[in-house]
């Protein structure tokens, strides 16, 4: 059981002062009954809440899918730089959101932003083997040797990479699938062959492909089935 003022501040942008005022103005209803005082307690998981006649959705966690554009840092704060959280609509800003994993500032594509630490861990931990697939363009022709070495485990200065899949899609382009996410991993893997990554776009996490309707810079709430797919191993 939780105080109604706490429940409202957990799920809306209203301040405690505003909530007190709304309650005194008889504008807050739980399960169809007017709330009398901010101290009234309810079961947060099982109420229907209306404020000024508007239904407020009570959700334990938020899961947002972003098609990350270039120029945004994958962090919650970065002095003098734009972060992916700057792209989140204001109505979610009261949540303690963070990006689940990092894409470099110049990388585009699918990213999950959430306030669910356990879920994030489950899709990011290399031990969970959740695949991340990228479209890559490099500055020299992609070779079969690269594909073979990616498969057997490229040696980086912080250890050998897990087996990775490289599918050649053009002279300078490939699709690369990883089950881990080390710092600048794909750039460093190609760097071992003297290649520079010029474009990098994440198109899949788990079995969830970047939704077609999600334009660059756009965000949407993930559906149940999208959340399911993002956790799948194959
Ligand atoms: N590998 C990289 O080098 N950068 C990314 O953003 C993601 C994977």
PDB file of C-alpha atoms and ligand atoms in Angstrom:
ATOM      1  CA  UNK A   1       0.000   0.000   0.000  1.00  0.00           C
ATOM      2  CA  UNK A   2       1.254   3.456  -0.931  1.00  0.00           C
ATOM      3  CA  UNK A   3       0.110   7.011  -0.240  1.00  0.00           C
ATOM      4  CA  UNK A   4      -1.861   8.471  -3.129  1.00  0.00           C
ATOM      5  CA  UNK A   5       0.379  11.565  -3.365  1.00  0.00           C
ATOM      6  CA  UNK A   6       3.388   9.242  -3.783  1.00  0.00           C
ATOM      7  CA  UNK A   7       1.573   7.120  -6.376  1.00  0.00           C
ATOM      8  CA  UNK A   8       0.650  10.213  -8.376  1.00  0.00           C
ATOM      9  CA  UNK A   9       4.162  11.635  -8.248  1.00  0.00           C
ATOM     10  CA  UNK A  10       5.513   8.227  -9.404  1.00  0.00           C
ATOM     11  CA  UNK A  11       3.320   8.296 -12.501  1.00  0.00           C
ATOM     12  CA  UNK A  12       2.912  11.924 -13.493  1.00  0.00           C
ATOM     13  CA  UNK A  13       4.856  15.165 -13.735  1.00  0.00           C
ATOM     14  CA  UNK A  14       2.844  16.780 -10.896  1.00  0.00           C
ATOM     15  CA  UNK A  15       4.807  18.072  -7.897  1.00  0.00           C
ATOM     16  CA  UNK A  16       3.749  17.176  -4.336  1.00  0.00           C
ATOM     17  CA  UNK A  17       2.411  20.722  -3.906  1.00  0.00           C
ATOM     18  CA  UNK A  18       0.304  20.465  -7.088  1.00  0.00           C
ATOM     19  CA  UNK A  19      -0.982  17.047  -6.032  1.00  0.00           C
ATOM     20  CA  UNK A  20      -2.098  18.416  -2.656  1.00  0.00           C
ATOM     21  CA  UNK A  21      -3.928  21.201  -4.464  1.00  0.00           C
ATOM     22  CA  UNK A  22      -5.586  18.806  -6.939  1.00  0.00           C
ATOM     23  CA  UNK A  23      -6.831  16.644  -4.063  1.00  0.00           C
ATOM     24  CA  UNK A  24      -8.194  19.676  -2.204  1.00  0.00           C
ATOM     25  CA  UNK A  25      -9.930  20.739  -5.444  1.00  0.00           C
ATOM     26  CA  UNK A  26     -11.630  17.295  -5.518  1.00  0.00           C
ATOM     27  CA  UNK A  27      -9.999  16.498  -8.864  1.00  0.00           C
ATOM     28  CA  UNK A  28      -8.496  13.102  -7.957  1.00  0.00           C
ATOM     29  CA  UNK A  29     -10.520   9.879  -8.167  1.00  0.00           C
ATOM     30  CA  UNK A  30      -9.452   6.318  -7.360  1.00  0.00           C
ATOM     31  CA  UNK A  31     -11.689   3.472  -8.521  1.00  0.00           C
ATOM     32  CA  UNK A  32     -14.434   6.015  -9.133  1.00  0.00           C
ATOM     33  CA  UNK A  33     -14.315   7.517  -5.623  1.00  0.00           C
ATOM     34  CA  UNK A  34     -13.055  10.971  -4.802  1.00  0.00           C
ATOM     35  CA  UNK A  35      -9.783  11.010  -2.832  1.00  0.00           C
ATOM     36  CA  UNK A  36     -10.158  13.048   0.378  1.00  0.00           C
ATOM     37  CA  UNK A  37      -6.583  13.396   1.588  1.00  0.00           C
ATOM     38  CA  UNK A  38      -2.988  12.964   0.267  1.00  0.00           C
ATOM     39  CA  UNK A  39      -2.329  10.436   3.070  1.00  0.00           C
ATOM     40  CA  UNK A  40      -4.929   7.936   1.775  1.00  0.00           C
ATOM     41  CA  UNK A  41      -3.271   4.628   0.873  1.00  0.00           C
ATOM     42  CA  UNK A  42      -3.968   2.318  -2.074  1.00  0.00           C
ATOM     43  CA  UNK A  43      -2.529  -0.743  -3.754  1.00  0.00           C
ATOM     44  CA  UNK A  44      -0.482   0.819  -6.548  1.00  0.00           C
ATOM     45  CA  UNK A  45      -0.730  -2.282  -8.738  1.00  0.00           C
ATOM     46  CA  UNK A  46      -4.505  -2.392  -8.718  1.00  0.00           C
ATOM     47  CA  UNK A  47      -6.175   0.994  -9.039  1.00  0.00           C
ATOM     48  CA  UNK A  48      -7.822   3.049 -11.676  1.00  0.00           C
ATOM     49  CA  UNK A  49      -6.701   6.651 -11.248  1.00  0.00           C
ATOM     50  CA  UNK A  50      -8.293   9.722 -12.749  1.00  0.00           C
ATOM     51  CA  UNK A  51      -7.017  13.279 -12.396  1.00  0.00           C
ATOM     52  CA  UNK A  52      -9.191  16.132 -13.708  1.00  0.00           C
ATOM     53  CA  UNK A  53     -11.261  13.509 -15.523  1.00  0.00           C
ATOM     54  CA  UNK A  54      -8.236  12.033 -17.303  1.00  0.00           C
ATOM     55  CA  UNK A  55      -7.270   8.373 -16.841  1.00  0.00           C
ATOM     56  CA  UNK A  56      -3.661   8.018 -15.634  1.00  0.00           C
ATOM     57  CA  UNK A  57      -1.870   4.856 -16.691  1.00  0.00           C
ATOM     58  CA  UNK A  58      -0.194   3.108 -13.783  1.00  0.00           C
ATOM     59  CA  UNK A  59       2.805   1.176 -15.043  1.00  0.00           C
ATOM     60  CA  UNK A  60       5.580  -0.295 -12.992  1.00  0.00           C
ATOM     61  CA  UNK A  61       8.141   0.245 -15.734  1.00  0.00           C
ATOM     62  CA  UNK A  62       8.474   2.090 -19.020  1.00  0.00           C
ATOM     63  CA  UNK A  63      10.095   0.605 -22.122  1.00  0.00           C
ATOM     64  CA  UNK A  64      10.778   2.949 -25.032  1.00  0.00           C
ATOM     65  CA  UNK A  65      12.178   2.044 -28.442  1.00  0.00           C
ATOM     66  CA  UNK A  66      14.301   4.734 -30.077  1.00  0.00           C
ATOM     67  CA  UNK A  67      15.710   4.958 -33.578  1.00  0.00           C
ATOM     68  CA  UNK A  68      18.820   6.809 -32.476  1.00  0.00           C
ATOM     69  CA  UNK A  69      20.112   9.506 -34.801  1.00  0.00           C
ATOM     70  CA  UNK A  70      23.772  10.561 -35.021  1.00  0.00           C
ATOM     71  CA  UNK A  71      24.981  13.272 -32.643  1.00  0.00           C
ATOM     72  CA  UNK A  72      23.430  11.938 -29.432  1.00  0.00           C
ATOM     73  CA  UNK A  73      25.395  10.398 -26.576  1.00  0.00           C
ATOM     74  CA  UNK A  74      24.093   7.185 -24.953  1.00  0.00           C
ATOM     75  CA  UNK A  75      24.083   8.487 -21.397  1.00  0.00           C
ATOM     76  CA  UNK A  76      21.702  10.078 -18.922  1.00  0.00           C
ATOM     77  CA  UNK A  77      23.854  13.206 -18.649  1.00  0.00           C
ATOM     78  CA  UNK A  78      26.721  14.631 -20.681  1.00  0.00           C
ATOM     79  CA  UNK A  79      27.843  18.220 -20.163  1.00  0.00           C
ATOM     80  CA  UNK A  80      27.532  20.317 -23.352  1.00  0.00           C
ATOM     81  CA  UNK A  81      26.323  17.335 -25.409  1.00  0.00           C
ATOM     82  CA  UNK A  82      22.921  16.078 -26.435  1.00  0.00           C
ATOM     83  CA  UNK A  83      21.940  12.748 -24.863  1.00  0.00           C
ATOM     84  CA  UNK A  84      19.403  10.183 -26.047  1.00  0.00           C
ATOM     85  CA  UNK A  85      17.223  11.237 -23.099  1.00  0.00           C
ATOM     86  CA  UNK A  86      16.786  14.627 -24.794  1.00  0.00           C
ATOM     87  CA  UNK A  87      14.688  12.760 -27.372  1.00  0.00           C
ATOM     88  CA  UNK A  88      12.282  11.347 -24.762  1.00  0.00           C
ATOM     89  CA  UNK A  89       8.877  13.103 -24.661  1.00  0.00           C
ATOM     90  CA  UNK A  90       8.245  15.192 -21.533  1.00  0.00           C
ATOM     91  CA  UNK A  91       5.456  12.916 -20.322  1.00  0.00           C
ATOM     92  CA  UNK A  92       8.064  10.243 -19.448  1.00  0.00           C
ATOM     93  CA  UNK A  93      10.591  12.612 -17.889  1.00  0.00           C
ATOM     94  CA  UNK A  94       9.492  11.947 -14.283  1.00  0.00           C
ATOM     95  CA  UNK A  95      10.816   8.382 -14.611  1.00  0.00           C
ATOM     96  CA  UNK A  96      14.437   7.414 -13.876  1.00  0.00           C
ATOM     97  CA  UNK A  97      15.084   6.397 -17.456  1.00  0.00           C
ATOM     98  CA  UNK A  98      18.411   5.293 -18.889  1.00  0.00           C
ATOM     99  CA  UNK A  99      19.573   3.795 -22.197  1.00  0.00           C
ATOM    100  CA  UNK A 100      19.967   0.007 -22.002  1.00  0.00           C
ATOM    101  CA  UNK A 101      23.453  -0.259 -23.477  1.00  0.00           C
ATOM    102  CA  UNK A 102      25.462   2.148 -25.539  1.00  0.00           C
ATOM    103  CA  UNK A 103      25.607   3.129 -29.153  1.00  0.00           C
ATOM    104  CA  UNK A 104      28.431   5.461 -30.127  1.00  0.00           C
ATOM    105  CA  UNK A 105      27.592   9.111 -30.773  1.00  0.00           C
ATOM    106  CA  UNK A 106      27.910   8.545 -34.550  1.00  0.00           C
ATOM    107  CA  UNK A 107      25.989   5.213 -34.559  1.00  0.00           C
ATOM    108  CA  UNK A 108      22.314   5.097 -35.501  1.00  0.00           C
ATOM    109  CA  UNK A 109      19.545   2.591 -34.901  1.00  0.00           C
ATOM    110  CA  UNK A 110      17.579   0.569 -32.403  1.00  0.00           C
ATOM    111  CA  UNK A 111      17.970   1.395 -28.738  1.00  0.00           C
ATOM    112  CA  UNK A 112      15.899   0.580 -25.660  1.00  0.00           C
ATOM    113  CA  UNK A 113      15.372   3.261 -23.017  1.00  0.00           C
ATOM    114  CA  UNK A 114      13.854   2.030 -19.783  1.00  0.00           C
ATOM    115  CA  UNK A 115      13.692   2.365 -15.999  1.00  0.00           C
ATOM    116  CA  UNK A 116      13.866  -1.417 -15.496  1.00  0.00           C
ATOM    117  CA  UNK A 117      17.411  -2.314 -14.456  1.00  0.00           C
ATOM    118  CA  UNK A 118      16.789  -6.044 -14.324  1.00  0.00           C
ATOM    119  CA  UNK A 119      15.343  -6.142 -17.840  1.00  0.00           C
ATOM    120  CA  UNK A 120      18.286  -4.102 -19.151  1.00  0.00           C
ATOM    121  CA  UNK A 121      20.758  -6.478 -17.528  1.00  0.00           C
ATOM    122  CA  UNK A 122      18.995  -9.458 -19.061  1.00  0.00           C
ATOM    123  CA  UNK A 123      19.342  -8.204 -22.604  1.00  0.00           C
ATOM    124  CA  UNK A 124      22.859  -6.787 -22.217  1.00  0.00           C
ATOM    125  CA  UNK A 125      24.770  -9.446 -20.292  1.00  0.00           C
ATOM    126  CA  UNK A 126      26.961 -11.467 -22.709  1.00  0.00           C
ATOM    127  CA  UNK A 127      25.944 -14.550 -20.705  1.00  0.00           C
ATOM    128  CA  UNK A 128      22.355 -14.146 -21.929  1.00  0.00           C
ATOM    129  CA  UNK A 129      23.476 -14.382 -25.588  1.00  0.00           C
ATOM    130  CA  UNK A 130      20.961 -11.818 -26.820  1.00  0.00           C
ATOM    131  CA  UNK A 131      22.035 -10.922 -30.360  1.00  0.00           C
ATOM    132  CA  UNK A 132      22.602  -7.393 -31.619  1.00  0.00           C
ATOM    133  CA  UNK A 133      22.753  -6.978 -35.396  1.00  0.00           C
ATOM    134  CA  UNK A 134      24.336  -4.028 -37.211  1.00  0.00           C
ATOM    135  CA  UNK A 135      24.547  -2.814 -40.793  1.00  0.00           C
ATOM    136  CA  UNK A 136      28.110  -1.719 -41.350  1.00  0.00           C
ATOM    137  CA  UNK A 137      29.874   0.231 -44.099  1.00  0.00           C
ATOM    138  CA  UNK A 138      33.664   0.281 -44.092  1.00  0.00           C
ATOM    139  CA  UNK A 139      36.258   2.174 -46.124  1.00  0.00           C
ATOM    140  CA  UNK A 140      37.901  -0.877 -47.783  1.00  0.00           C
ATOM    141  CA  UNK A 141      36.326  -3.964 -49.391  1.00  0.00           C
ATOM    142  CA  UNK A 142      34.881  -6.520 -46.970  1.00  0.00           C
ATOM    143  CA  UNK A 143      36.705  -9.866 -47.263  1.00  0.00           C
ATOM    144  CA  UNK A 144      35.978 -13.504 -46.528  1.00  0.00           C
ATOM    145  CA  UNK A 145      39.004 -13.480 -44.219  1.00  0.00           C
ATOM    146  CA  UNK A 146      37.231 -10.881 -42.080  1.00  0.00           C
ATOM    147  CA  UNK A 147      34.138 -13.118 -41.936  1.00  0.00           C
ATOM    148  CA  UNK A 148      36.249 -16.146 -40.942  1.00  0.00           C
ATOM    149  CA  UNK A 149      38.138 -14.228 -38.250  1.00  0.00           C
ATOM    150  CA  UNK A 150      34.908 -12.755 -36.859  1.00  0.00           C
ATOM    151  CA  UNK A 151      33.575 -16.313 -36.595  1.00  0.00           C
ATOM    152  CA  UNK A 152      36.622 -17.695 -34.795  1.00  0.00           C
ATOM    153  CA  UNK A 153      36.980 -14.697 -32.414  1.00  0.00           C
ATOM    154  CA  UNK A 154      38.824 -11.469 -33.158  1.00  0.00           C
ATOM    155  CA  UNK A 155      41.600 -10.695 -30.674  1.00  0.00           C
ATOM    156  CA  UNK A 156      41.225  -7.192 -29.189  1.00  0.00           C
ATOM    157  CA  UNK A 157      43.477  -5.560 -26.593  1.00  0.00           C
ATOM    158  CA  UNK A 158      40.872  -6.317 -23.886  1.00  0.00           C
ATOM    159  CA  UNK A 159      40.606 -10.005 -24.830  1.00  0.00           C
ATOM    160  CA  UNK A 160      39.207 -12.267 -27.512  1.00  0.00           C
ATOM    161  CA  UNK A 161      35.735 -11.478 -28.846  1.00  0.00           C
ATOM    162  CA  UNK A 162      32.995 -14.071 -28.727  1.00  0.00           C
ATOM    163  CA  UNK A 163      32.167 -15.605 -32.074  1.00  0.00           C
ATOM    164  CA  UNK A 164      30.476 -13.043 -34.326  1.00  0.00           C
ATOM    165  CA  UNK A 165      28.641 -13.396 -37.595  1.00  0.00           C
ATOM    166  CA  UNK A 166      29.659 -11.329 -40.603  1.00  0.00           C
ATOM    167  CA  UNK A 167      27.451 -11.507 -43.694  1.00  0.00           C
ATOM    168  CA  UNK A 168      28.865  -9.719 -46.722  1.00  0.00           C
ATOM    169  CA  UNK A 169      26.095  -7.639 -48.328  1.00  0.00           C
ATOM    170  CA  UNK A 170      28.150  -5.526 -50.774  1.00  0.00           C
ATOM    171  CA  UNK A 171      31.704  -4.557 -51.629  1.00  0.00           C
ATOM    172  CA  UNK A 172      31.968  -2.227 -48.634  1.00  0.00           C
ATOM    173  CA  UNK A 173      28.968  -3.345 -46.604  1.00  0.00           C
ATOM    174  CA  UNK A 174      28.143  -6.166 -44.213  1.00  0.00           C
ATOM    175  CA  UNK A 175      25.761  -7.241 -41.517  1.00  0.00           C
ATOM    176  CA  UNK A 176      27.481  -8.073 -38.252  1.00  0.00           C
ATOM    177  CA  UNK A 177      25.828  -9.893 -35.362  1.00  0.00           C
ATOM    178  CA  UNK A 178      27.317  -9.817 -31.847  1.00  0.00           C
ATOM    179  CA  UNK A 179      26.243 -11.240 -28.500  1.00  0.00           C
ATOM    180  CA  UNK A 180      28.342  -8.793 -26.478  1.00  0.00           C
ATOM    181  CA  UNK A 181      28.726  -5.036 -26.463  1.00  0.00           C
ATOM    182  CA  UNK A 182      32.234  -3.886 -25.666  1.00  0.00           C
ATOM    183  CA  UNK A 183      33.388  -0.322 -26.074  1.00  0.00           C
ATOM    184  CA  UNK A 184      33.603   0.553 -29.816  1.00  0.00           C
ATOM    185  CA  UNK A 185      33.543  -3.187 -30.456  1.00  0.00           C
ATOM    186  CA  UNK A 186      32.677  -3.288 -34.164  1.00  0.00           C
ATOM    187  CA  UNK A 187      34.975  -0.372 -34.960  1.00  0.00           C
ATOM    188  CA  UNK A 188      37.838  -2.093 -33.140  1.00  0.00           C
ATOM    189  CA  UNK A 189      37.100  -5.471 -34.759  1.00  0.00           C
ATOM    190  CA  UNK A 190      37.325  -3.972 -38.249  1.00  0.00           C
ATOM    191  CA  UNK A 191      40.298  -1.916 -37.103  1.00  0.00           C
ATOM    192  CA  UNK A 192      42.221  -5.207 -36.750  1.00  0.00           C
ATOM    193  CA  UNK A 193      42.004  -5.494 -40.562  1.00  0.00           C
ATOM    194  CA  UNK A 194      43.031  -1.886 -41.199  1.00  0.00           C
ATOM    195  CA  UNK A 195      39.427  -0.934 -41.953  1.00  0.00           C
ATOM    196  CA  UNK A 196      37.579   2.140 -40.720  1.00  0.00           C
ATOM    197  CA  UNK A 197      33.838   1.967 -40.028  1.00  0.00           C
ATOM    198  CA  UNK A 198      32.119   4.829 -41.860  1.00  0.00           C
ATOM    199  CA  UNK A 199      28.462   3.952 -41.115  1.00  0.00           C
ATOM    200  CA  UNK A 200      27.037   1.857 -38.300  1.00  0.00           C
ATOM    201  CA  UNK A 201      23.340   1.206 -37.786  1.00  0.00           C
ATOM    202  CA  UNK A 202      21.839  -1.254 -35.277  1.00  0.00           C
ATOM    203  CA  UNK A 203      18.884  -3.048 -36.851  1.00  0.00           C
ATOM    204  CA  UNK A 204      18.096  -5.789 -34.324  1.00  0.00           C
ATOM    205  CA  UNK A 205      18.163  -6.641 -30.631  1.00  0.00           C
ATOM    206  CA  UNK A 206      17.236 -10.237 -29.783  1.00  0.00           C
ATOM    207  CA  UNK A 207      14.608 -11.064 -32.389  1.00  0.00           C
ATOM    208  CA  UNK A 208      13.257  -7.541 -32.557  1.00  0.00           C
ATOM    209  CA  UNK A 209      14.070  -5.637 -35.731  1.00  0.00           C
ATOM    210  CA  UNK A 210      13.979  -1.840 -35.786  1.00  0.00           C
ATOM    211  CA  UNK A 211      10.267  -1.129 -36.337  1.00  0.00           C
ATOM    212  CA  UNK A 212       9.735   0.212 -39.870  1.00  0.00           C
ATOM    213  CA  UNK A 213       7.451   3.012 -38.714  1.00  0.00           C
ATOM    214  CA  UNK A 214      10.115   4.418 -36.378  1.00  0.00           C
ATOM    215  CA  UNK A 215      11.906   7.238 -38.225  1.00  0.00           C
ATOM    216  CA  UNK A 216      15.306   8.542 -37.144  1.00  0.00           C
ATOM    217  CA  UNK A 217      14.969  10.319 -33.801  1.00  0.00           C
ATOM    218  CA  UNK A 218      11.512   8.863 -33.138  1.00  0.00           C
ATOM    219  CA  UNK A 219      10.484   7.074 -29.966  1.00  0.00           C
ATOM    220  CA  UNK A 220       7.595   4.767 -29.170  1.00  0.00           C
ATOM    221  CA  UNK A 221       6.528   2.606 -26.264  1.00  0.00           C
ATOM    222  CA  UNK A 222       7.389  -1.035 -26.843  1.00  0.00           C
ATOM    223  CA  UNK A 223       4.462  -3.436 -27.069  1.00  0.00           C
ATOM    224  CA  UNK A 224       4.358  -6.652 -25.019  1.00  0.00           C
ATOM    225  CA  UNK A 225       5.291  -8.700 -28.077  1.00  0.00           C
ATOM    226  CA  UNK A 226       8.219  -6.385 -28.914  1.00  0.00           C
ATOM    227  CA  UNK A 227       9.511  -6.766 -25.348  1.00  0.00           C
ATOM    228  CA  UNK A 228       9.193 -10.505 -25.686  1.00  0.00           C
ATOM    229  CA  UNK A 229      11.156 -10.515 -28.946  1.00  0.00           C
ATOM    230  CA  UNK A 230      13.933  -8.311 -27.622  1.00  0.00           C
ATOM    231  CA  UNK A 231      14.735 -10.938 -24.977  1.00  0.00           C
ATOM    232  CA  UNK A 232      14.727 -13.914 -27.343  1.00  0.00           C
ATOM    233  CA  UNK A 233      17.990 -15.686 -28.027  1.00  0.00           C
ATOM    234  CA  UNK A 234      17.200 -16.875 -31.510  1.00  0.00           C
TER     235      UNK A 234
HETATM  236  N1  LIG B   1      30.190  -1.231 -32.022  1.00  0.00           N
HETATM  237  C1  LIG B   1      30.742  -0.006 -32.169  1.00  0.00           C
HETATM  238  O1  LIG B   1      31.916   0.127 -32.509  1.00  0.00           O
HETATM  239  N2  LIG B   1      29.956   1.064 -31.931  1.00  0.00           N
HETATM  240  C2  LIG B   1      28.662   0.971 -31.588  1.00  0.00           C
HETATM  241  O2  LIG B   1      28.006   1.994 -31.396  1.00  0.00           O
HETATM  242  C3  LIG B   1      28.101  -0.314 -31.456  1.00  0.00           C
HETATM  243  C4  LIG B   1      28.893  -1.404 -31.685  1.00  0.00           C
END
